Tab-separated table of C-alpha atoms in Angstrom:
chain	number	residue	atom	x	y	z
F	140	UNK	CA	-6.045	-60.840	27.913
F	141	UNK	CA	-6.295	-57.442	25.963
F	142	UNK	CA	-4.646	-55.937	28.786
F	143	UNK	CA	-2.025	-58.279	29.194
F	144	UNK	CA	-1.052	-57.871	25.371
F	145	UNK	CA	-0.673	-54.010	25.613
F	146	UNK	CA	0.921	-54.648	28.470
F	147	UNK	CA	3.607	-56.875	27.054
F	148	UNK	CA	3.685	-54.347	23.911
F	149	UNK	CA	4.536	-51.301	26.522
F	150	UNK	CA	1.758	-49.377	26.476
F	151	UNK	CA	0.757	-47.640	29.136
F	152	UNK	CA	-1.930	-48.367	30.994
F	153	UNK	CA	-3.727	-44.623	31.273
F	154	UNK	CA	-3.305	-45.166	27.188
F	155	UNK	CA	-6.755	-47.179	27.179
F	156	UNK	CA	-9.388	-48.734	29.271
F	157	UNK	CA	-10.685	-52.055	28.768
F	158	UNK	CA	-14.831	-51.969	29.806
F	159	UNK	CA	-17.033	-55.115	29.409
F	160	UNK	CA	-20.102	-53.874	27.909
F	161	UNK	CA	-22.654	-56.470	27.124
F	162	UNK	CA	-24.276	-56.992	23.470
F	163	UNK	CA	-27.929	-55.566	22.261
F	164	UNK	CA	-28.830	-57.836	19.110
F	165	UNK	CA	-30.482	-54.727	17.711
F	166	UNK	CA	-28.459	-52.496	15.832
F	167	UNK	CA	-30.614	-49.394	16.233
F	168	UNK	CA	-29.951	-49.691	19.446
F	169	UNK	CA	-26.112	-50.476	19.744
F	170	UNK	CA	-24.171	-47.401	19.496
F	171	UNK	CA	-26.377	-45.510	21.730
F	172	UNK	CA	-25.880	-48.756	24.239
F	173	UNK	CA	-22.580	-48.535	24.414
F	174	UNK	CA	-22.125	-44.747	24.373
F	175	UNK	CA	-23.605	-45.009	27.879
F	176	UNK	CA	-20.522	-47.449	29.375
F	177	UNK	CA	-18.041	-45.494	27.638
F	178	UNK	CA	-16.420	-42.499	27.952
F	179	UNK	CA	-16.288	-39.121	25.710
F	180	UNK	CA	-14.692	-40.219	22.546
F	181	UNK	CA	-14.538	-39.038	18.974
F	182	UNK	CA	-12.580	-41.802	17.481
F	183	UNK	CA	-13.795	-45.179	16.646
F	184	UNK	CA	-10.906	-48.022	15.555
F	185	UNK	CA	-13.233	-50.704	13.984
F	186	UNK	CA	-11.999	-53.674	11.529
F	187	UNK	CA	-16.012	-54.181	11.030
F	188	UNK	CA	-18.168	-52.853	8.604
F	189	UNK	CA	-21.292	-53.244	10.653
F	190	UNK	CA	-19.651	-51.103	13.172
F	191	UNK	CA	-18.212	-48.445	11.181
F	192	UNK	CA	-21.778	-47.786	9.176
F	193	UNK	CA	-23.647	-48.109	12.488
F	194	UNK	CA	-21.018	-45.204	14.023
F	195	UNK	CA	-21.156	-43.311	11.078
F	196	UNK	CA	-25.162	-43.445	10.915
F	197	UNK	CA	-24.825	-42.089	14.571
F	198	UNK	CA	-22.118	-39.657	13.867
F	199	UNK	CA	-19.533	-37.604	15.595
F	200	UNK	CA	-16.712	-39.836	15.458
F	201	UNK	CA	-13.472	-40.076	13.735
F	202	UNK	CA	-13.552	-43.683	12.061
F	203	UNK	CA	-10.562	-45.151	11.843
F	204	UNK	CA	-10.020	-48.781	9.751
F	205	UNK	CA	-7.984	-51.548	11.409
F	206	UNK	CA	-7.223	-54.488	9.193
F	207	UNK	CA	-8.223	-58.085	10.627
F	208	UNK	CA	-5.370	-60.509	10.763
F	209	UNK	CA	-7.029	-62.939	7.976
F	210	UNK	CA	-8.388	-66.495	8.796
F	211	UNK	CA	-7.839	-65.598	12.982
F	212	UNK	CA	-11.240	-65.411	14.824
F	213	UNK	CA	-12.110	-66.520	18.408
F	214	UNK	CA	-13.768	-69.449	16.639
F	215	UNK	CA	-10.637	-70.650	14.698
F	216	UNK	CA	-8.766	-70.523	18.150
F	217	UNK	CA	-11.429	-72.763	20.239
F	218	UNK	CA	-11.680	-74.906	16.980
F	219	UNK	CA	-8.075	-75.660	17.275
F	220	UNK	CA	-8.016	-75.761	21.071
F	221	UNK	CA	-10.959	-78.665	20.730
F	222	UNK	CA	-9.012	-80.719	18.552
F	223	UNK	CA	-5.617	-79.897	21.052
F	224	UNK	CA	-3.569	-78.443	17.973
F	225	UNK	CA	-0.836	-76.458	19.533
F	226	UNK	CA	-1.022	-74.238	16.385
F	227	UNK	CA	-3.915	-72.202	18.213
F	228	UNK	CA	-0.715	-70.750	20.330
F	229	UNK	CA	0.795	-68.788	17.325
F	230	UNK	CA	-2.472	-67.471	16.340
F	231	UNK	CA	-2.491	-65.360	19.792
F	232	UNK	CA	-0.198	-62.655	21.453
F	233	UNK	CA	2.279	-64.851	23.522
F	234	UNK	CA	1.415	-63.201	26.631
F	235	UNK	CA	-2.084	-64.356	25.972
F	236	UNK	CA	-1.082	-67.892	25.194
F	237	UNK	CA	0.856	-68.034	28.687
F	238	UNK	CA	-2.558	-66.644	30.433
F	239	UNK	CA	-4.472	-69.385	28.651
F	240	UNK	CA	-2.366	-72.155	29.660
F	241	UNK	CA	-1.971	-70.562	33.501
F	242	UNK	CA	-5.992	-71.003	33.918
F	243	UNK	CA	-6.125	-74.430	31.925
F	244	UNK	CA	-7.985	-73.055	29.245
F	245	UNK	CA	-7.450	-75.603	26.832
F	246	UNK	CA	-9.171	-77.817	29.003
F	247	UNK	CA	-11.717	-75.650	30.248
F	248	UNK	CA	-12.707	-75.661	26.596
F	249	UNK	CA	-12.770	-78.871	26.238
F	250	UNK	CA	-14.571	-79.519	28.958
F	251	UNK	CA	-17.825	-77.133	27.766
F	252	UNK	CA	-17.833	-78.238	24.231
């Protein structure tokens, strides 16, 4: 999905990397986690606090703020898929929204809830 969005927004795909990194629910441990799936980097483009004071604590990195679209979360969207309100399709990029409805999502929501 984040791919597809860039995609659809032009950028170029040897602008970024997308790499799945699964969570540690222990922030002492987080940054140096994910430092080891990731490549060199000295920038950081966080909307969350957590994040930014964990990177900072850990240091090297350029911290750059990125403002949160307010009252849009993963959870509003599946809320709204649940309940079937088309409304969850404006709340995502449009090439996401086509994605979602290619592999049934609203469904496959539906379906695990």
């Amino acid at each position: 999905m984040i791919e597809a969005a860039l995609k659809a927004e032009g950028v170029s795909h040897e602008q970024f990397v997308v790499i799945p990194i699964r969570n540690v629910e222990n922030f002492m441990l987080w940054t140096t986690h994910v430092d080891q799936y990731i490549p060199p980097i000295h920038k950081i483009y966080t909307g969350s606090d957590i994040v930014k004071n964990l990177y900072e604590r850990h240091g090297g990195y350029k911290i750059e703020d990125v403002e949160f679209v307010s009252n849009v979360s993963g959870t509003t969207i599946r809320e709204k898929m649940l309940r079937s309100d088309e409304e969850w399709k404006q709340l995502v990029h449009p090439e996401v929204a086509k994605l979602i409805e290619e592999w049934d999502g609203v469904k496959r929501i539906q379906m695990v809830s």
